[in-house]
XYZ file of C-alpha atoms in Angstrom:
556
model
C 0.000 0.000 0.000
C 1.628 3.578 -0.990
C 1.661 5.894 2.316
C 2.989 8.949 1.267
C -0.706 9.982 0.135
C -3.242 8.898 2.833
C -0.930 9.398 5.246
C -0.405 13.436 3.638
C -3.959 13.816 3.381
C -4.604 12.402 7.019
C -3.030 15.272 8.449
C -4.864 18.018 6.387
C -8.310 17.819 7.052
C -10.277 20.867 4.440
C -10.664 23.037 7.456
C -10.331 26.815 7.583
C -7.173 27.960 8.915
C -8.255 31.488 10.571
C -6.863 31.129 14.458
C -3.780 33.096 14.533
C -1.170 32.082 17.572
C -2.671 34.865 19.961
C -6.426 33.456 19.382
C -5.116 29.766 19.631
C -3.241 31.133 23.200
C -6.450 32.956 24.299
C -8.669 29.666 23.634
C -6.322 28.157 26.049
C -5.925 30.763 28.492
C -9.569 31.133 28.548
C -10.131 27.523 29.006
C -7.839 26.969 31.769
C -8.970 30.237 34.205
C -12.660 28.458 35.356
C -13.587 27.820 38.529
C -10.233 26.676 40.203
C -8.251 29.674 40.773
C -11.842 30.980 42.743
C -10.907 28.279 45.124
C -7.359 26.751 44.430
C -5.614 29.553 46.844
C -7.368 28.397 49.946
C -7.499 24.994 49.305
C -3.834 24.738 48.633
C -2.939 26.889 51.327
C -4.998 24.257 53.878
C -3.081 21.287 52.390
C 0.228 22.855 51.927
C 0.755 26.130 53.511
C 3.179 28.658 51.931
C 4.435 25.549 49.948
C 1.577 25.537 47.840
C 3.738 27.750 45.823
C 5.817 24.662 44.998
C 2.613 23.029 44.460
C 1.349 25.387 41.532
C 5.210 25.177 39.758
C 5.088 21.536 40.123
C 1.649 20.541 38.992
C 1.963 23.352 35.610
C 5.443 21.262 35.230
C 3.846 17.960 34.975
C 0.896 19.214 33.004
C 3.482 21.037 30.414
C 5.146 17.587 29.661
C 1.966 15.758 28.749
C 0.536 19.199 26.525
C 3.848 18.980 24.861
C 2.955 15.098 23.671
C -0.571 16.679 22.424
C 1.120 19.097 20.565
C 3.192 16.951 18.588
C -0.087 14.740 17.951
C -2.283 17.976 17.546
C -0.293 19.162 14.457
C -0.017 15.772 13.181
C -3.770 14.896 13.297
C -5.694 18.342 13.630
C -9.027 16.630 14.157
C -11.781 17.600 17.002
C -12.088 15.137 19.662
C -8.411 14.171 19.185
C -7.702 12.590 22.854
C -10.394 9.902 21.689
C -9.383 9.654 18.042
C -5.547 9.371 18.798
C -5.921 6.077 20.568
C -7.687 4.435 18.165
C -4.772 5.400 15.603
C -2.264 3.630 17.119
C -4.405 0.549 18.854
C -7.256 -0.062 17.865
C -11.012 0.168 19.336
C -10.654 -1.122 22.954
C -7.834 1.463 23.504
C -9.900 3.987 21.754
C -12.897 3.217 23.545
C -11.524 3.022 26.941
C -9.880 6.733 26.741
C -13.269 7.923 25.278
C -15.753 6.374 27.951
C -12.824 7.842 31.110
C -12.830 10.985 28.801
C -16.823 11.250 28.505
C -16.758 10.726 32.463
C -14.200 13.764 33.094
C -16.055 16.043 30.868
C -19.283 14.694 31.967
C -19.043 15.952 35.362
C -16.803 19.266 34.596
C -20.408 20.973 33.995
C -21.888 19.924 37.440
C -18.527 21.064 39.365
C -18.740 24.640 37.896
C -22.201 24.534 39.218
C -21.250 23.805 42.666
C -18.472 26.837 42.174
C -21.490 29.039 41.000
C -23.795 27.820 44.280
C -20.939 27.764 46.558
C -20.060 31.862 46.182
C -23.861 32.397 45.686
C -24.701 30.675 49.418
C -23.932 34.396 50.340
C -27.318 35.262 49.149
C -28.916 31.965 49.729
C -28.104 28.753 51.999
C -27.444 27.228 48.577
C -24.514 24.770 50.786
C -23.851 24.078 53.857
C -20.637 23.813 55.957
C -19.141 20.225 56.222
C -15.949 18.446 57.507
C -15.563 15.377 55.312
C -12.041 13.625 56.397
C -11.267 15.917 58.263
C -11.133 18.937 55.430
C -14.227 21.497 55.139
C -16.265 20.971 52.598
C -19.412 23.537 51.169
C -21.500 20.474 50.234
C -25.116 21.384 48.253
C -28.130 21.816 50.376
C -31.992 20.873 48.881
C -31.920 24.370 48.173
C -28.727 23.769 46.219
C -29.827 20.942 44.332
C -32.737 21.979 43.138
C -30.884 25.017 41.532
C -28.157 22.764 40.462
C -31.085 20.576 38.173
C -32.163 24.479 36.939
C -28.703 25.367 36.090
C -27.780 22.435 34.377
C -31.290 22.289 32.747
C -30.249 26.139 31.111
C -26.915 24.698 30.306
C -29.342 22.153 27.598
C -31.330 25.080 26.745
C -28.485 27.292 25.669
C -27.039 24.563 23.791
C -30.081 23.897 21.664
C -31.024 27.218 20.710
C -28.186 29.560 21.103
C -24.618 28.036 21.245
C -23.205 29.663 17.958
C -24.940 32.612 19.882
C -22.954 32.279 23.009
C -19.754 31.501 21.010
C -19.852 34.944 20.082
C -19.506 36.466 22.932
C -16.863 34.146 24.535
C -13.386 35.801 23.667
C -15.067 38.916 25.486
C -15.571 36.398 28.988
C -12.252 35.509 28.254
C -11.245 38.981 28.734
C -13.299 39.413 31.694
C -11.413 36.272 33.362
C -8.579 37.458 32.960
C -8.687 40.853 34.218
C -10.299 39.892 37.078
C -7.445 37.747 38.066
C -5.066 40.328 37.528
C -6.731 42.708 39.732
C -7.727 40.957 42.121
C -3.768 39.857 42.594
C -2.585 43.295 42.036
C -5.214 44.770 44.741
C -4.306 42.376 47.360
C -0.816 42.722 46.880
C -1.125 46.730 47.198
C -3.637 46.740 50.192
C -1.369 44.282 52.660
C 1.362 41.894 52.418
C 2.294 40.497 55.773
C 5.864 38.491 55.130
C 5.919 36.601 58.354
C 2.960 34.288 57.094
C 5.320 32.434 55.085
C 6.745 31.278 58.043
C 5.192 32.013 61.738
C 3.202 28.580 60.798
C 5.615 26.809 59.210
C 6.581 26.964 55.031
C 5.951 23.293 54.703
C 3.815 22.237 57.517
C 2.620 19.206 56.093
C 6.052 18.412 54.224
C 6.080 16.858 50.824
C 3.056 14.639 51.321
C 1.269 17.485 51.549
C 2.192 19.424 48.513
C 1.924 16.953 46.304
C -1.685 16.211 47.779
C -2.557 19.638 46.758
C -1.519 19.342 43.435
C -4.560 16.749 42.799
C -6.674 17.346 45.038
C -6.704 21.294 45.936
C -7.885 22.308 42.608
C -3.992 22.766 41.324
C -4.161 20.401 38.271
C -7.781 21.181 37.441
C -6.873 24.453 37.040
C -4.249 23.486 34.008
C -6.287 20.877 32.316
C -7.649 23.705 29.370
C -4.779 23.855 27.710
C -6.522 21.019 25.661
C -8.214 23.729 23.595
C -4.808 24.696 21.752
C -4.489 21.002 20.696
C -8.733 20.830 19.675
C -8.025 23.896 17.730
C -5.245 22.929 15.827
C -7.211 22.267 12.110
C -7.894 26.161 12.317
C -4.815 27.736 12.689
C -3.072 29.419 9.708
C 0.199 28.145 10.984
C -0.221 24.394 13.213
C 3.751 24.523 12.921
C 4.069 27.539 15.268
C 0.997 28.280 16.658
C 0.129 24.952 18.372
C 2.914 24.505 20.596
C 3.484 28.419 21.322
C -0.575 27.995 22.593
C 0.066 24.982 24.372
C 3.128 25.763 26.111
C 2.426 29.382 26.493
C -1.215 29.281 28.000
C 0.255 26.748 30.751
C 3.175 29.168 31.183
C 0.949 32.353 31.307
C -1.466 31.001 33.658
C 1.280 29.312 35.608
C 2.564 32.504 36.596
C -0.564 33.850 37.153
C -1.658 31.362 39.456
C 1.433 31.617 41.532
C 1.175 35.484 41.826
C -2.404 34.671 43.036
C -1.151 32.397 45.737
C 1.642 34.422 46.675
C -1.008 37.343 47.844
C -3.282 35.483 48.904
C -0.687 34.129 51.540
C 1.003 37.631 52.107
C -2.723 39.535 52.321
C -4.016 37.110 55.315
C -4.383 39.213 58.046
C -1.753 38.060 60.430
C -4.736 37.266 63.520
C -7.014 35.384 61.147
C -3.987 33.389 60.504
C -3.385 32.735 64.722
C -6.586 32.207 65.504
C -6.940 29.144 63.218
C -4.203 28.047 64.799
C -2.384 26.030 61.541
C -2.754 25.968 58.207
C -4.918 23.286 58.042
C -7.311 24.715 59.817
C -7.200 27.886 57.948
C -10.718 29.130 57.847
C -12.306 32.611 58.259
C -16.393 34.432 57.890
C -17.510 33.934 54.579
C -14.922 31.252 53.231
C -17.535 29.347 51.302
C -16.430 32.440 48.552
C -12.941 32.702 50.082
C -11.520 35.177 47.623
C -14.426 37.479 47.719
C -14.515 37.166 51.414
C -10.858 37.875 52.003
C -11.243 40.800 50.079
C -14.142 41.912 52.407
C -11.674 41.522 55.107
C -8.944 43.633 53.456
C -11.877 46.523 53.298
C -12.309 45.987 49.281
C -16.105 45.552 49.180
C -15.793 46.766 45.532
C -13.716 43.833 44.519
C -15.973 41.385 46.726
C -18.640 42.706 44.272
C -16.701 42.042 41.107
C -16.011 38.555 42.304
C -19.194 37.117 43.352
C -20.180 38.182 40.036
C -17.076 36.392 38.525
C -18.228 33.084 40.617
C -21.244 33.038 38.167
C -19.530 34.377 34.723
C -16.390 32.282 34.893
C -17.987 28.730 35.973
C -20.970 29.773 33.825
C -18.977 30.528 30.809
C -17.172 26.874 31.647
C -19.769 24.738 32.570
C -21.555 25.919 29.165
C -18.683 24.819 26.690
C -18.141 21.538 28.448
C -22.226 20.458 28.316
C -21.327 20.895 24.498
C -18.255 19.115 25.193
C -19.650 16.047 26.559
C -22.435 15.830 23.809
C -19.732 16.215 21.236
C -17.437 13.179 22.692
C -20.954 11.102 22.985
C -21.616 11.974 19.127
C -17.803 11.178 18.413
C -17.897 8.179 20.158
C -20.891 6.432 18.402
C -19.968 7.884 14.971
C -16.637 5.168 15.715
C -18.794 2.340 16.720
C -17.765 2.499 20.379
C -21.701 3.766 21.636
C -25.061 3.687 20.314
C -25.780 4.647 17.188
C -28.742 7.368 18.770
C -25.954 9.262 20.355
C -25.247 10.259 17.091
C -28.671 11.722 16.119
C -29.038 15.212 15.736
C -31.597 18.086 15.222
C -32.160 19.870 12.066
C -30.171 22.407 14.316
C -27.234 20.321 14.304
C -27.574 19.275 17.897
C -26.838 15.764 19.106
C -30.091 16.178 21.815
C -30.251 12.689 23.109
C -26.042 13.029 23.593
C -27.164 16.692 25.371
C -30.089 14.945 27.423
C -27.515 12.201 28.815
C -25.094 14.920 29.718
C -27.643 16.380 31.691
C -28.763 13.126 33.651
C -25.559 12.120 34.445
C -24.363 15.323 35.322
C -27.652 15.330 37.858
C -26.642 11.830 39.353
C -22.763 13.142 39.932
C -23.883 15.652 42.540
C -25.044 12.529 44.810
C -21.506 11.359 45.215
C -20.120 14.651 45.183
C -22.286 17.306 46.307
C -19.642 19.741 47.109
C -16.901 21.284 44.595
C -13.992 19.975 46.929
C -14.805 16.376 46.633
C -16.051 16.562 42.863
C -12.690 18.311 42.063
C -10.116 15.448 42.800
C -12.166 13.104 40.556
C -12.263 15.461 38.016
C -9.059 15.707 37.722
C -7.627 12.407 38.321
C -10.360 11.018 35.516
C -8.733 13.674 32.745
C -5.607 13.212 33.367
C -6.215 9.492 32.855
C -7.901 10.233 29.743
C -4.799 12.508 28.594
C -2.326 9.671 30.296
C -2.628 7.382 26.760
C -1.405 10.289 24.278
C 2.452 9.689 25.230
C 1.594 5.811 24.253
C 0.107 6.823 21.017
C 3.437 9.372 20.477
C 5.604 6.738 20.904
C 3.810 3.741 19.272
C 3.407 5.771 15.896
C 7.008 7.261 16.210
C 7.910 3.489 16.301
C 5.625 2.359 13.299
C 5.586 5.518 10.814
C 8.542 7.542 11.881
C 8.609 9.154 8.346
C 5.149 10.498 8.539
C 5.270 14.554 8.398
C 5.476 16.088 12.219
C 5.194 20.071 11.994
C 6.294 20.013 15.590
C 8.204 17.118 17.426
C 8.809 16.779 21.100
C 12.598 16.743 21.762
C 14.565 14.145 23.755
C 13.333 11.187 22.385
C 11.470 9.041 24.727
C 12.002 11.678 27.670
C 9.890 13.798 27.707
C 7.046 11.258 26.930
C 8.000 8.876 29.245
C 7.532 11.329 32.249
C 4.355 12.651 30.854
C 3.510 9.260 31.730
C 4.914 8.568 34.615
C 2.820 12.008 35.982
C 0.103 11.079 34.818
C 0.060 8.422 37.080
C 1.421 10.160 40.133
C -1.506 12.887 39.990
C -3.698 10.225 39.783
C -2.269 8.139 42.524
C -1.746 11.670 44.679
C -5.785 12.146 44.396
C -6.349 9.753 46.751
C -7.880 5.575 47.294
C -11.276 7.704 48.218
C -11.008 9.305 44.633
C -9.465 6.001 43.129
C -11.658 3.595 43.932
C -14.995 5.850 43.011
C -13.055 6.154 39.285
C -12.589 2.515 39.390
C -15.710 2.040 39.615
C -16.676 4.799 36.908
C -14.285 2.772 34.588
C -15.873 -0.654 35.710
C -18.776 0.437 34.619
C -17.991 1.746 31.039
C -16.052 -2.349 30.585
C -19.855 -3.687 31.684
C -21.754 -2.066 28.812
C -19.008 -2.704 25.958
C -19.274 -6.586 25.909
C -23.367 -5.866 26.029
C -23.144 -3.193 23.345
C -21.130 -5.516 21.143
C -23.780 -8.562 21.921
C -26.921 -6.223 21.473
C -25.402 -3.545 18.601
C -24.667 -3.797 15.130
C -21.851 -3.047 13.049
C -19.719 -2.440 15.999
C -15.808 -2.426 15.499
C -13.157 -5.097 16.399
C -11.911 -4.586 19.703
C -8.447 -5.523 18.792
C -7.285 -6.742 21.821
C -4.046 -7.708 21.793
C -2.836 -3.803 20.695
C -5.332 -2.255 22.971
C -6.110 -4.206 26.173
C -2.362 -6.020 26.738
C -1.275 -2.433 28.123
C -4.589 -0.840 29.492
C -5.870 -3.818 31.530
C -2.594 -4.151 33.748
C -2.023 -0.393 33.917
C -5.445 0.374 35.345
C -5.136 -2.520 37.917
C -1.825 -1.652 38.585
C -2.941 2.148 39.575
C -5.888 0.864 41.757
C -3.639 -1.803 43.607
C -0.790 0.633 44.321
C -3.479 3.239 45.776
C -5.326 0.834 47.987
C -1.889 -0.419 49.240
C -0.823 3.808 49.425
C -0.938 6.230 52.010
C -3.156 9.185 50.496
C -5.228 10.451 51.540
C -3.747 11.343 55.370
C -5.252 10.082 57.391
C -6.448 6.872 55.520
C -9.897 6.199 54.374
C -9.897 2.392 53.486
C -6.196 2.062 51.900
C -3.259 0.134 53.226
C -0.470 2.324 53.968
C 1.776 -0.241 53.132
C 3.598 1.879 50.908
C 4.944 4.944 52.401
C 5.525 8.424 50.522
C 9.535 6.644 49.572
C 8.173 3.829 48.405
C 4.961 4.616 46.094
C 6.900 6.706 43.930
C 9.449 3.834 42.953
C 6.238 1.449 42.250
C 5.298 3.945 40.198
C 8.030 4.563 37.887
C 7.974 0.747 37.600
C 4.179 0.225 36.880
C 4.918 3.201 34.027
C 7.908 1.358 32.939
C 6.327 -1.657 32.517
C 2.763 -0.191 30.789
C 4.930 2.101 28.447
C 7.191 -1.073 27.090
C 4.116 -3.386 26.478
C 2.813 -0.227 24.559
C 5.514 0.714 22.648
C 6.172 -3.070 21.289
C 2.077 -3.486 20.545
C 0.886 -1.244 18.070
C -1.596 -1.802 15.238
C 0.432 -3.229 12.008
C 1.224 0.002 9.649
C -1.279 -1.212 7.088
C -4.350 -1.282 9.844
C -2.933 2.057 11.593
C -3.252 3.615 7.967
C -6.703 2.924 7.557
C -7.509 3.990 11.327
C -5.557 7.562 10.269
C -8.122 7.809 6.561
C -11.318 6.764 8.553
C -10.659 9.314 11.443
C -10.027 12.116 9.040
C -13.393 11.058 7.168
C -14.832 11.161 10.990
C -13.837 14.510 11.925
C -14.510 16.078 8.505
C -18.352 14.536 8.652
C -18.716 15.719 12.044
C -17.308 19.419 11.427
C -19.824 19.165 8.602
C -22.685 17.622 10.970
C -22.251 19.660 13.990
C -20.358 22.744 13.111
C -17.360 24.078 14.765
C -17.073 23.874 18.521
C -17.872 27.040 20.573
């Protein structure tokens, strides 16, 4: 079979190219600043003290190496929906179907946790939640009053998206603005109104030492606050220039915001007013009037009523704005995934609107049944997290597999270092996930369980559904997910324990790690699809994303 020309045309879909590099940053940038930096500061702060500033350097670090690997892929393949596609390219259905039923359950219950952020800074007008400790950490979780306008909120959510997303998309690079000047000022205020030095270290830098800054890197809202850098890579097949503009996005928006974030924490720390700080008597116990909106009420306490304003209304526009895109989000991946044969084929169904409305109607009932679990945005957030990084935690496998297979095939940009840089992509990926938690772990297990139930009844019950292929897909994602949940339950986070081992101390899970990611990443790497079969995956996918573009329209 001659490769030069599927292989060419794979990777240049008939897409307009109109996203110069400062719109592809700003989709990022925009993306990224949701609902975590409203609470990120305060959580982090509780779980690491001043060392949450190594918490927000670390976490952008590890969530740099693995949007490196998507840019590389992302100017290869510019095709929507390309953490589900690229899977598939390189092994086949099960693989591809696995990363798109963990990815449909991170995006899946994105919407309902920037509801909870919306509710949480609203309970200042409304008992919308109530004040919980929940292993030992204070939690906002949602009171009747809460869920009932949680089902409203997510209901608009469905509303919007049927009649007026294209609408909406509009007016989105303007809420991107908004974001991010609210951020700036609301680090440049505190900064200028006080900055009190000695709370860097009258409690302690590292109170909790290195267990507890790498906790908050999963669990604080650190890493959640990253994960929209993904929009650089979805973007890719619009840019004028994939070449330049994709990884100057990628890298730059987690650069930008990584700054950003740290300047945020930095006055957050310094603006505490010194008693508040005694009076809770430790970091961990950090907690002050009004905390359920904890920048907004800090502010109060600096005398900045003004800026309290601005942010309470920010705690609607930002999670709004977020929530919004990823109901479309989830619809999208539910469309995606039944156009490939992985779901049913009435997921794929849409309006004479070009809306997927059973896909939209799902999204919305699952979204509803996520707040039982987690009806609070500080236990919904370490799940969220740990369930898309998993989802991202297969692209350095794909990188590496087609490197191995088609290593002449046309790569605009290429990750340096060889098998590095993927390699610890990788390996992070697995220490967030492991640093969430066994309470988080086992509750995504379980998720994941779920999603292997319904594709052995799918295949019985559906028709024309795809080989699995097996022996490319399931020899490496089989042991690496029961390799994650063993080394959690025999773990030591959370602290103190909630049903795990502790067998393996903080010196000792890291090691298992590196060897569990050894192990998965050399099965992977000596499995691929044959060339031939990974040809045909790369043709179909490009036919995929163009009908879908052509279906659905561009994403907002």
């Amino acid at each position: 079979m001659a490769t030069a020309t599927p292989t060419r045309e794979a990777t240049e879909p008939n897409l307009k190219r109109h996203v110069g590099v400062v719109g592809l940053l700003f989709a990022s940038v925009g993306s990224i600043i949701g609902s975590g930096w409203l609470f990120g500061a305060l959580n982090a702060s509780q779980q690491a003290g001043p060392a949450a500033i190594i918490s927000w350097a670390l976490g952008g670090f590890m969530i740099l190496l693995i949007a490196l690997v998507y840019a590389e892929l992302g100017t290869m393949f510019p095709v929507s929906g390309g953490v589900v596609r690229f899977p598939h390219l390189a092994f086949g259905s099960f693989a591809s179907y696995s990363a798109g039923w963990i990815t449909w359950v991170a995006v899946a219950t994105t919407a309902p946790i920037e509801v909870e952020a919306a509710l949480q800074y609203a309970t200042k007008y409304a008992p919308f939640t109530r004040e919980h400790t929940v292993n030992g950490e204070i939690v906002h979780t949602l009171t009747a009053l809460g869920y009932g306008a949680a089902v409203v909120l997510m209901a608009t959510f469905v509303v919007i998206n049927y009649f007026g997303i294209r609408w909406f998309a509009r007016i989105n690079n303007a809420l991107v603005w908004w974001k991010l000047g609210i951020i700036l000022l609301v680090i440049a205020a505190f900064l200028i109104s006080a900055f009190h030095g000695e709370n860097f270290t009258s409690h302690g830098f590292k109170p909790s030492g290195w267990h507890g800054v790498f906790t908050a890197i999963a669990t604080s809202g650190i890493v959640f606050s990253y994960l929209g850098f993904r929009q650089g890579i979805e973007l890719a097949g619009e840019t004028d220039n994939p070449r330049r503009n994709v990884p100057l996005a990628v890298v730059g928006s987690v650069l930008l915001t990584g700054l950003i974030y740290i300047a945020l924490q930095v006055a957050f720390i310094g603006a505490l007013p010194t008693q508040v700080l005694s009076d809770s008597g430790s970091w961990a116990k950090l907690t002050f009037e009004n905390d359920f909106g904890p920048l907004a009420a800090l502010a109060s306490l600096l005398g900045l009523s003004w800026l309290a304003v601005l942010l309470y209304v920010d705690a609607i526009v930002s999670p709004g704005d977020t929530g919004l895109i990823y109901t479309t989000v989830t619809s999208r991946i539910s469309y995606a995934m039944a156009r490939n044969g992985n779901a049913p084929k009435a997921l794929a169904r849409t309006t004479d609107r070009g809306v997927p409305l059973i896909s939209l109607v799902v999204a919305f009932v699952v979204g509803l049944i996520v707040f039982l679990p987690f009806p609070s945005w500080q236990q919904l957030v370490g799940f969220i997290t740990s369930a898309t990084v998993m989802s991202f935690a297969s692209g350095p496998l794909v990188l590496v597999a087609l490197r191995k297979r088609m290593p002449e095939l046309e790569r605009p940009f290429r990750v340096p270092g060889g098998h590095l840089i993927p390699f610890l992509a990788f390996w992070s990926s697995n220490l967030i996930i492991y640093w969430s938690g066994w309470d988080i772990v086992w509750k995504l297990a379980v998720a994941i369980a779920i999603g292997f139930l319904l594709l052995p009844i799918y295949h019985v019950l559906g028709h024309d559904t795809p080989k699995l292929d097996l022996r490319s897909g399931a020899s490496w994602v089989l042991p690496w997910l029961a390799g994650l949940l063993v080394i959690s339950w025999l773990g030591s986070y959370p602290e103190p324990a909630a049903g795990n081992q502790n067998v393996l101390s903080f010196g000792t899970a890291i090691p298992a790690l590196f060897a569990l990611s050894v192990l998965v990443y050399v099965i992977a790497y000596l499995v691929p699809l044959r060339r031939e079969e990974i040809e045909e995956h790369i043709e179909a996918s490009r036919r995929e994303a163009e009908y879908e573009e052509k279906e659905l329209g561009a994403a907002p």
